[in-house]
PDB file of C-alpha atoms and ligand atoms in Angstrom:
ATOM      1  CA  MET A   1     143.810 132.917 100.233  1.00 90.00           C
ATOM      2  CA  TRP A   2     144.281 128.850 101.308  1.00 94.00           C
ATOM      3  CA  ARG A   3     142.475 127.741  99.084  1.00 96.00           C
ATOM      4  CA  ASN A   4     143.550 127.238  95.109  1.00 97.00           C
ATOM      5  CA  SER A   5     141.997 128.747  92.211  1.00 96.00           C
ATOM      6  CA  ARG A   6     141.371 128.456  88.347  1.00 95.00           C
ATOM      7  CA  GLU A   7     143.583 130.939  87.765  1.00 95.00           C
ATOM      8  CA  THR A   8     146.325 130.864  91.521  1.00 97.00           C
ATOM      9  CA  PHE A   9     148.473 128.820  92.788  1.00 97.00           C
ATOM     10  CA  GLY A  10     146.501 129.469  97.479  1.00 97.00           C
ATOM     11  CA  PHE A  11     149.139 129.379 100.592  1.00 97.00           C
ATOM     12  CA  VAL A  12     148.604 125.877 100.684  1.00 98.00           C
ATOM     13  CA  ALA A  13     149.729 125.149  97.877  1.00 98.00           C
ATOM     14  CA  ILE A  14     153.193 127.649  97.831  1.00 98.00           C
ATOM     15  CA  THR A  15     154.494 126.707 100.834  1.00 98.00           C
ATOM     16  CA  PHE A  16     154.211 123.098  99.432  1.00 98.00           C
ATOM     17  CA  HIS A  17     155.824 123.051  96.784  1.00 98.00           C
ATOM     18  CA  TRP A  18     158.960 126.101  98.196  1.00 98.00           C
ATOM     19  CA  ALA A  19     159.194 124.130 100.940  1.00 98.00           C
ATOM     20  CA  ILE A  20     159.434 120.900 100.051  1.00 98.00           C
ATOM     21  CA  ALA A  21     161.716 122.419  96.858  1.00 98.00           C
ATOM     22  CA  LEU A  22     164.155 123.380  98.873  1.00 98.00           C
ATOM     23  CA  LEU A  23     164.419 120.455 101.147  1.00 98.00           C
ATOM     24  CA  PHE A  24     164.352 118.041  98.272  1.00 98.00           C
ATOM     25  CA  PHE A  25     167.764 119.995  96.932  1.00 98.00           C
ATOM     26  CA  GLY A  26     168.851 120.167 100.744  1.00 98.00           C
ATOM     27  CA  GLN A  27     169.459 116.889 100.591  1.00 98.00           C
ATOM     28  CA  ILE A  28     170.583 116.217  97.144  1.00 98.00           C
ATOM     29  CA  ALA A  29     173.329 118.390  97.952  1.00 98.00           C
ATOM     30  CA  LEU A  30     173.809 116.435 102.227  1.00 98.00           C
ATOM     31  CA  GLY A  31     173.627 112.638 100.404  1.00 97.00           C
ATOM     32  CA  PHE A  32     176.733 113.712  97.749  1.00 97.00           C
ATOM     33  CA  LEU A  33     178.288 115.157 101.224  1.00 97.00           C
ATOM     34  CA  THR A  34     177.713 112.448 102.818  1.00 96.00           C
ATOM     35  CA  GLN A  35     179.459 110.427 100.168  1.00 94.00           C
ATOM     36  CA  GLU A  36     182.204 112.785 100.070  1.00 95.00           C
ATOM     37  CA  MET A  37     183.368 111.790 103.835  1.00 94.00           C
ATOM     38  CA  ALA A  38     184.723 108.494 104.686  1.00 91.00           C
ATOM     39  CA  LYS A  39     187.326 110.068 106.195  1.00 94.00           C
ATOM     40  CA  ARG A  40     185.460 110.839 108.723  1.00 96.00           C
ATOM     41  CA  PRO A  41     182.846 108.788 109.950  1.00 95.00           C
ATOM     42  CA  ARG A  42     181.999 110.586 113.020  1.00 95.00           C
ATOM     43  CA  LEU A  43     180.887 113.767 110.612  1.00 96.00           C
ATOM     44  CA  GLN A  44     179.774 111.170 107.690  1.00 95.00           C
ATOM     45  CA  PHE A  45     177.896 109.292 110.769  1.00 93.00           C
ATOM     46  CA  ASP A  46     176.511 112.963 112.107  1.00 94.00           C
ATOM     47  CA  LEU A  47     175.297 113.362 108.250  1.00 96.00           C
ATOM     48  CA  TYR A  48     173.887 109.933 107.386  1.00 95.00           C
ATOM     49  CA  GLN A  49     170.962 111.036 110.750  1.00 95.00           C
ATOM     50  CA  TRP A  50     170.136 114.414 109.774  1.00 97.00           C
ATOM     51  CA  HIS A  51     170.135 113.634 106.347  1.00 98.00           C
ATOM     52  CA  LYS A  52     167.251 110.123 107.160  1.00 98.00           C
ATOM     53  CA  SER A  53     165.794 112.857 109.234  1.00 98.00           C
ATOM     54  CA  ILE A  54     165.108 115.604 106.468  1.00 98.00           C
ATOM     55  CA  GLY A  55     164.249 112.401 104.082  1.00 98.00           C
ATOM     56  CA  PHE A  56     161.366 111.316 106.697  1.00 98.00           C
ATOM     57  CA  LEU A  57     160.001 114.711 106.758  1.00 98.00           C
ATOM     58  CA  VAL A  58     160.666 115.398 103.056  1.00 98.00           C
ATOM     59  CA  LEU A  59     158.176 112.193 102.975  1.00 98.00           C
ATOM     60  CA  THR A  60     155.863 112.734 105.324  1.00 98.00           C
ATOM     61  CA  LEU A  61     154.561 117.231 103.571  1.00 98.00           C
ATOM     62  CA  ALA A  62     154.868 115.138  99.759  1.00 98.00           C
ATOM     63  CA  LEU A  63     152.180 112.483 101.765  1.00 98.00           C
ATOM     64  CA  LEU A  64     149.751 115.882 103.278  1.00 98.00           C
ATOM     65  CA  ARG A  65     151.087 117.717  99.758  1.00 98.00           C
ATOM     66  CA  ILE A  66     148.636 114.790  97.424  1.00 98.00           C
ATOM     67  CA  GLY A  67     146.905 114.288  99.525  1.00 98.00           C
ATOM     68  CA  TRP A  68     145.859 118.876  99.377  1.00 97.00           C
ATOM     69  CA  ALA A  69     146.069 118.638  95.940  1.00 96.00           C
ATOM     70  CA  VAL A  70     143.593 116.295  95.399  1.00 96.00           C
ATOM     71  CA  SER A  71     141.388 117.087  97.481  1.00 95.00           C
ATOM     72  CA  SER A  72     141.588 120.831  95.589  1.00 94.00           C
ATOM     73  CA  LEU A  73     141.294 122.488  92.416  1.00 95.00           C
ATOM     74  CA  GLN A  74     144.551 122.416  89.799  1.00 95.00           C
ATOM     75  CA  PRO A  75     144.854 126.184  88.528  1.00 96.00           C
ATOM     76  CA  GLU A  76     144.962 126.387  84.029  1.00 96.00           C
ATOM     77  CA  PRO A  77     147.854 127.214  82.366  1.00 94.00           C
ATOM     78  CA  VAL A  78     148.350 130.930  81.683  1.00 93.00           C
ATOM     79  CA  ALA A  79     147.043 132.277  78.668  1.00 88.00           C
ATOM     80  CA  ARG A  80     148.246 131.374  75.729  1.00 86.00           C
ATOM     81  CA  THR A  81     150.685 128.512  76.617  1.00 89.00           C
ATOM     82  CA  PRO A  82     151.002 125.533  74.057  1.00 92.00           C
ATOM     83  CA  ARG A  83     148.766 121.865  74.637  1.00 94.00           C
ATOM     84  CA  TRP A  84     151.700 120.759  73.816  1.00 95.00           C
ATOM     85  CA  GLU A  85     153.418 122.574  76.475  1.00 94.00           C
ATOM     86  CA  ALA A  86     150.877 122.773  78.902  1.00 95.00           C
ATOM     87  CA  GLY A  87     150.432 118.018  78.936  1.00 96.00           C
ATOM     88  CA  ALA A  88     154.222 118.451  79.370  1.00 96.00           C
ATOM     89  CA  ALA A  89     154.709 120.542  82.427  1.00 96.00           C
ATOM     90  CA  HIS A  90     151.836 118.453  83.826  1.00 97.00           C
ATOM     91  CA  ALA A  91     153.769 115.092  83.212  1.00 97.00           C
ATOM     92  CA  ALA A  92     156.877 116.640  84.556  1.00 98.00           C
ATOM     93  CA  HIS A  93     154.456 117.727  87.481  1.00 98.00           C
ATOM     94  CA  LEU A  94     152.865 113.958  88.379  1.00 98.00           C
ATOM     95  CA  LEU A  95     156.408 113.063  88.356  1.00 98.00           C
ATOM     96  CA  LEU A  96     158.409 115.248  90.239  1.00 98.00           C
ATOM     97  CA  LEU A  97     155.678 114.483  92.912  1.00 98.00           C
ATOM     98  CA  GLY A  98     156.070 111.048  92.537  1.00 98.00           C
ATOM     99  CA  LEU A  99     159.596 111.507  92.687  1.00 98.00           C
ATOM    100  CA  THR A 100     159.508 113.206  96.129  1.00 98.00           C
ATOM    101  CA  VAL A 101     158.011 109.988  97.790  1.00 98.00           C
ATOM    102  CA  ILE A 102     159.387 107.107  96.190  1.00 98.00           C
ATOM    103  CA  VAL A 103     163.264 109.470  96.635  1.00 98.00           C
ATOM    104  CA  PRO A 104     162.532 108.776 100.424  1.00 98.00           C
ATOM    105  CA  LEU A 105     161.252 105.463  99.872  1.00 98.00           C
ATOM    106  CA  THR A 106     164.152 103.975  98.254  1.00 98.00           C
ATOM    107  CA  GLY A 107     166.588 106.152 100.981  1.00 98.00           C
ATOM    108  CA  TRP A 108     164.294 103.679 103.827  1.00 98.00           C
ATOM    109  CA  ALA A 109     165.083 100.703 102.041  1.00 98.00           C
ATOM    110  CA  ILE A 110     168.693 101.048 102.191  1.00 98.00           C
ATOM    111  CA  ALA A 111     169.541 100.982 106.329  1.00 97.00           C
ATOM    112  CA  SER A 112     166.421  98.720 106.616  1.00 98.00           C
ATOM    113  CA  ALA A 113     168.089  96.197 103.547  1.00 98.00           C
ATOM    114  CA  SER A 114     171.587  97.195 106.007  1.00 98.00           C
ATOM    115  CA  PRO A 115     173.165  94.445 107.893  1.00 97.00           C
ATOM    116  CA  LEU A 116     174.537  97.137 109.885  1.00 96.00           C
ATOM    117  CA  ARG A 117     170.783  97.111 111.417  1.00 94.00           C
ATOM    118  CA  ILE A 118     171.681 101.021 112.931  1.00 94.00           C
ATOM    119  CA  PRO A 119     168.474 102.387 113.572  1.00 93.00           C
ATOM    120  CA  SER A 120     166.891 105.477 112.066  1.00 94.00           C
ATOM    121  CA  PHE A 121     166.690 107.952 114.004  1.00 92.00           C
ATOM    122  CA  ALA A 122     163.794 111.187 112.807  1.00 95.00           C
ATOM    123  CA  PHE A 123     166.021 114.095 114.191  1.00 96.00           C
ATOM    124  CA  ASP A 124     166.802 112.246 117.880  1.00 90.00           C
ATOM    125  CA  LEU A 125     163.189 112.152 119.115  1.00 94.00           C
ATOM    126  CA  VAL A 126     161.763 108.504 117.314  1.00 94.00           C
ATOM    127  CA  VAL A 127     163.116 105.251 115.799  1.00 95.00           C
ATOM    128  CA  VAL A 128     161.641 105.179 112.863  1.00 97.00           C
ATOM    129  CA  PRO A 129     161.131 101.067 112.378  1.00 97.00           C
ATOM    130  CA  ASP A 130     161.881  99.293 109.360  1.00 98.00           C
ATOM    131  CA  LEU A 131     160.684  98.198 106.410  1.00 98.00           C
ATOM    132  CA  PRO A 132     160.363  94.325 106.481  1.00 97.00           C
ATOM    133  CA  LEU A 133     163.172  93.965 103.616  1.00 98.00           C
ATOM    134  CA  THR A 134     165.442  90.917 103.090  1.00 96.00           C
ATOM    135  CA  ARG A 135     169.054  92.960 104.762  1.00 98.00           C
ATOM    136  CA  SER A 136     171.739  91.576 102.569  1.00 98.00           C
ATOM    137  CA  ASP A 137     175.025  93.084 100.906  1.00 98.00           C
ATOM    138  CA  ALA A 138     173.368  92.613  98.186  1.00 98.00           C
ATOM    139  CA  SER A 139     170.444  94.042  99.212  1.00 98.00           C
ATOM    140  CA  GLU A 140     171.425  96.882 101.107  1.00 98.00           C
ATOM    141  CA  ALA A 141     173.363  97.870  97.152  1.00 98.00           C
ATOM    142  CA  PHE A 142     171.135  97.644  94.980  1.00 98.00           C
ATOM    143  CA  TRP A 143     168.818  99.786  96.595  1.00 98.00           C
ATOM    144  CA  SER A 144     172.169 102.118  97.365  1.00 98.00           C
ATOM    145  CA  ARG A 145     172.249 101.820  94.285  1.00 98.00           C
ATOM    146  CA  LEU A 146     167.877 103.168  92.586  1.00 98.00           C
ATOM    147  CA  HIS A 147     168.288 105.830  95.403  1.00 98.00           C
ATOM    148  CA  ALA A 148     171.426 107.206  94.055  1.00 98.00           C
ATOM    149  CA  LEU A 149     169.899 106.876  89.974  1.00 98.00           C
ATOM    150  CA  LEU A 150     165.904 107.991  91.269  1.00 98.00           C
ATOM    151  CA  ALA A 151     167.358 111.139  93.458  1.00 98.00           C
ATOM    152  CA  TRP A 152     170.368 113.449  90.631  1.00 98.00           C
ATOM    153  CA  GLY A 153     167.546 112.007  88.025  1.00 98.00           C
ATOM    154  CA  SER A 154     165.126 113.800  89.647  1.00 98.00           C
ATOM    155  CA  GLY A 155     168.065 116.037  90.522  1.00 98.00           C
ATOM    156  CA  GLY A 156     167.507 117.159  87.062  1.00 98.00           C
ATOM    157  CA  LEU A 157     164.391 116.461  86.219  1.00 98.00           C
ATOM    158  CA  ALA A 158     163.858 119.639  88.753  1.00 98.00           C
ATOM    159  CA  LEU A 159     166.837 122.017  87.254  1.00 98.00           C
ATOM    160  CA  ALA A 160     164.967 121.202  84.344  1.00 98.00           C
ATOM    161  CA  HIS A 161     161.814 122.579  85.543  1.00 98.00           C
ATOM    162  CA  ALA A 162     163.471 125.243  87.528  1.00 98.00           C
ATOM    163  CA  ALA A 163     164.708 126.476  84.189  1.00 98.00           C
ATOM    164  CA  ALA A 164     160.856 126.080  82.472  1.00 96.00           C
ATOM    165  CA  ALA A 165     159.850 128.693  85.470  1.00 96.00           C
ATOM    166  CA  ILE A 166     162.325 130.887  85.111  1.00 97.00           C
ATOM    167  CA  HIS A 167     162.511 130.688  81.175  1.00 96.00           C
ATOM    168  CA  HIS A 168     158.689 131.986  80.931  1.00 95.00           C
ATOM    169  CA  HIS A 169     158.955 135.222  83.917  1.00 96.00           C
ATOM    170  CA  ILE A 170     162.137 135.997  81.691  1.00 97.00           C
ATOM    171  CA  ALA A 171     161.988 135.588  78.293  1.00 95.00           C
ATOM    172  CA  ARG A 172     158.023 134.918  77.675  1.00 92.00           C
ATOM    173  CA  ARG A 173     157.199 136.978  80.891  1.00 93.00           C
ATOM    174  CA  ASP A 174     153.620 135.808  81.916  1.00 94.00           C
ATOM    175  CA  THR A 175     152.181 135.106  85.470  1.00 94.00           C
ATOM    176  CA  THR A 176     154.042 131.358  85.426  1.00 95.00           C
ATOM    177  CA  LEU A 177     156.189 131.790  88.833  1.00 97.00           C
ATOM    178  CA  SER A 178     154.752 135.225  90.215  1.00 97.00           C
ATOM    179  CA  ARG A 179     151.563 132.787  90.893  1.00 96.00           C
ATOM    180  CA  MET A 180     153.985 130.466  92.455  1.00 98.00           C
ATOM    181  CA  LEU A 181     155.130 133.313  94.884  1.00 97.00           C
ATOM    182  CA  GLY A 182     151.439 134.590  95.666  1.00 93.00           C
ATOM    183  CA  SER A 183     152.367 137.731  93.916  1.00 83.00           C
TER     184      SER A 183
HETATM  185  C1  HEM B   1     164.047 114.079  99.495  1.00 85.22           C
HETATM  186  C2  HEM B   1     164.598 112.635  99.820  1.00 85.22           C
HETATM  187  C3  HEM B   1     166.486 112.931  99.569  1.00 85.22           C
HETATM  188  C4  HEM B   1     167.045 112.347  98.511  1.00 85.22           C
HETATM  189  C5  HEM B   1     166.176 113.813  97.297  1.00 85.22           C
HETATM  190  C6  HEM B   1     168.893 111.884  99.102  1.00 85.22           C
HETATM  191  C7  HEM B   1     169.184 112.196  98.272  1.00 85.22           C
HETATM  192  C8  HEM B   1     171.100 111.348  98.202  1.00 85.22           C
HETATM  193  C9  HEM B   1     171.548 111.688  97.092  1.00 85.22           C
HETATM  194  C10 HEM B   1     171.789 112.456  96.749  1.00 85.22           C
HETATM  195  C11 HEM B   1     172.694 110.777  97.573  1.00 85.22           C
HETATM  196  C12 HEM B   1     174.127 110.335  97.518  1.00 85.22           C
HETATM  197  C13 HEM B   1     174.451 108.951  96.278  1.00 85.22           C
HETATM  198  C14 HEM B   1     175.600 108.956  95.619  1.00 85.22           C
HETATM  199  O1  HEM B   1     175.742 110.028  94.726  1.00 85.22           O
HETATM  200  O2  HEM B   1     175.099 108.246  95.746  1.00 85.22           O
HETATM  201  C15 HEM B   1     171.707 110.076  98.674  1.00 85.22           C
HETATM  202  C16 HEM B   1     172.825 108.890  99.363  1.00 85.22           C
HETATM  203  C17 HEM B   1     172.140 108.357 100.350  1.00 85.22           C
HETATM  204  N1  HEM B   1     170.606 108.456 101.359  1.00 85.22           N
HETATM  205 FE1  HEM B   1     169.271 109.891 100.120  1.00 85.22          FE
HETATM  206  N2  HEM B   1     168.076 111.006  99.878  1.00 85.22           N
HETATM  207  C18 HEM B   1     167.069 111.253  99.864  1.00 85.22           C
HETATM  208  C19 HEM B   1     165.743 110.211 101.503  1.00 85.22           C
HETATM  209  C20 HEM B   1     167.040 109.273 102.441  1.00 85.22           C
HETATM  210  C21 HEM B   1     165.954 108.709 103.451  1.00 85.22           C
HETATM  211  C22 HEM B   1     165.074 108.832 103.548  1.00 85.22           C
HETATM  212  C23 HEM B   1     167.061 108.022 103.594  1.00 85.22           C
HETATM  213  C24 HEM B   1     166.925 107.226 104.731  1.00 85.22           C
HETATM  214  C25 HEM B   1     165.831 106.656 105.076  1.00 85.22           C
HETATM  215  C26 HEM B   1     168.520 108.312 102.854  1.00 85.22           C
HETATM  216  C27 HEM B   1     169.507 107.083 103.415  1.00 85.22           C
HETATM  217  C28 HEM B   1     170.207 107.285 102.602  1.00 85.22           C
HETATM  218  C29 HEM B   1     171.695 106.233 102.234  1.00 85.22           C
HETATM  219  C30 HEM B   1     172.234 105.568 103.617  1.00 85.22           C
HETATM  220  C31 HEM B   1     172.376 107.371 101.688  1.00 85.22           C
HETATM  221  C32 HEM B   1     174.805 106.407 100.666  1.00 85.22           C
HETATM  222  C33 HEM B   1     173.890 105.318  99.689  1.00 85.22           C
HETATM  223  C34 HEM B   1     174.511 104.604 100.152  1.00 85.22           C
HETATM  224  O3  HEM B   1     175.764 104.392 100.946  1.00 85.22           O
HETATM  225  O4  HEM B   1     175.674 104.146  98.871  1.00 85.22           O
HETATM  226  N3  HEM B   1     167.776 109.323 102.114  1.00 85.22           N
HETATM  227  N4  HEM B   1     170.551 110.061  99.156  1.00 85.22           N
HETATM  228  C1  HEM B   2     164.509 126.467  91.858  1.00 85.22           C
HETATM  229  C2  HEM B   2     163.668 125.587  92.063  1.00 85.22           C
HETATM  230  C3  HEM B   2     162.080 125.846  91.173  1.00 85.22           C
HETATM  231  C4  HEM B   2     161.789 127.061  90.551  1.00 85.22           C
HETATM  232  C5  HEM B   2     161.814 127.846  89.490  1.00 85.22           C
HETATM  233  C6  HEM B   2     160.464 126.110  90.632  1.00 85.22           C
HETATM  234  C7  HEM B   2     159.127 127.293  90.118  1.00 85.22           C
HETATM  235  C8  HEM B   2     157.571 126.233  90.415  1.00 85.22           C
HETATM  236  C9  HEM B   2     156.659 126.791  88.942  1.00 85.22           C
HETATM  237  C10 HEM B   2     156.301 128.394  88.402  1.00 85.22           C
HETATM  238  C11 HEM B   2     155.569 126.322  89.858  1.00 85.22           C
HETATM  239  C12 HEM B   2     153.828 126.521  88.543  1.00 85.22           C
HETATM  240  C13 HEM B   2     153.591 125.937  87.749  1.00 85.22           C
HETATM  241  C14 HEM B   2     152.560 126.123  86.947  1.00 85.22           C
HETATM  242  O1  HEM B   2     152.546 126.839  86.685  1.00 85.22           O
HETATM  243  O2  HEM B   2     152.378 125.654  85.908  1.00 85.22           O
HETATM  244  C15 HEM B   2     156.365 125.060  90.260  1.00 85.22           C
HETATM  245  C16 HEM B   2     154.843 123.847  90.126  1.00 85.22           C
HETATM  246  C17 HEM B   2     155.885 122.894  90.902  1.00 85.22           C
HETATM  247  N1  HEM B   2     156.734 122.376  90.904  1.00 85.22           N
HETATM  248 FE1  HEM B   2     157.990 123.503  91.164  1.00 85.22          FE
HETATM  249  N2  HEM B   2     160.278 124.443  91.183  1.00 85.22           N
HETATM  250  C18 HEM B   2     160.597 124.640  91.496  1.00 85.22           C
HETATM  251  C19 HEM B   2     161.334 122.818  91.858  1.00 85.22           C
HETATM  252  C20 HEM B   2     160.895 122.448  92.679  1.00 85.22           C
HETATM  253  C21 HEM B   2     161.546 120.522  93.756  1.00 85.22           C
HETATM  254  C22 HEM B   2     162.631 120.516  93.735  1.00 85.22           C
HETATM  255  C23 HEM B   2     159.654 120.298  92.591  1.00 85.22           C
HETATM  256  C24 HEM B   2     159.952 118.767  93.110  1.00 85.22           C
HETATM  257  C25 HEM B   2     160.739 117.878  93.229  1.00 85.22           C
HETATM  258  C26 HEM B   2     158.501 121.137  92.649  1.00 85.22           C
HETATM  259  C27 HEM B   2     158.157 120.342  91.764  1.00 85.22           C
HETATM  260  C28 HEM B   2     157.087 120.787  91.463  1.00 85.22           C
HETATM  261  C29 HEM B   2     155.362 120.553  91.355  1.00 85.22           C
HETATM  262  C30 HEM B   2     155.104 119.224  91.531  1.00 85.22           C
HETATM  263  C31 HEM B   2     154.209 121.052  90.735  1.00 85.22           C
HETATM  264  C32 HEM B   2     152.725 121.616  90.515  1.00 85.22           C
HETATM  265  C33 HEM B   2     151.814 121.796  91.625  1.00 85.22           C
HETATM  266  C34 HEM B   2     152.347 122.101  92.205  1.00 85.22           C
HETATM  267  O3  HEM B   2     151.423 120.544  92.851  1.00 85.22           O
HETATM  268  O4  HEM B   2     152.633 122.308  93.664  1.00 85.22           O
HETATM  269  N3  HEM B   2     159.956 122.234  92.284  1.00 85.22           N
HETATM  270  N4  HEM B   2     157.126 125.011  90.037  1.00 85.22           N
END
């Protein structure tokens, strides 16, 4: 089943969810690694290019996913989920959806504000143009701090979200996780 129903997620929503989740956590690890490689500038440069390319991929997938989600039915919370919990889960999902767009945009803003003018390649295939932002050290530092704050914050939220899903699976034994696994 390609599309969502009132009871469960369809193949497209499941594929978007797990592809973006994997790439998003990978990007946090890669972003962290780039910061640790200051003494190896050649490797650091390559890691930055991978980080930017995968970030542009996440941005594209996240926009497609949002387009798909707004044109789809959303499954109801599983039976016996308290109202407050369904509301909190819904809010966390909306926040995570928004962050998968905003975090790459703030990363793109760093590259666009940097006086170094290093071009951003997407997988060595195309040069991605810079956003129209003020180019200065102060502007680069502002976007860099915001990017780090939002990236680490969204990583924390995603971990809490994953822990909630695992709690449903192990302690409550309901179908919250299995319906996102297609079973
Ligand atoms: C899913 C998307 C992304 C995630 C989760 C992410 C995450 C991160 C993290 C965790 C760091 C380390 C921050 C720190 O501790 O200081 C980082 C750094 C960085 N990211 Fe991203 N990033 C994403 C997308 C992008 C994109 C699309 C670009 C550029 C086109 C980008 C450019 C950068 C740059 C330039 C740094 C180094 C910042 C500095 O020099 O202080 N990121 N990113
Ligand atoms: C191992 C990590 C993860 C697990 C176990 C997990 C598990 C789940 C489960 C079980 C659902 C369905 C909840 C329901 O039926 O109400 C869900 C939905 C969702 N998850 Fe995750 N998730 C993980 C990582 C992530 C990450 C990293 C993001 C985004 C950065 C994310 C964003 C979302 C969103 C936006 C939804 C709402 C449904 C949709 O639009 O696809 N998840 N997740």
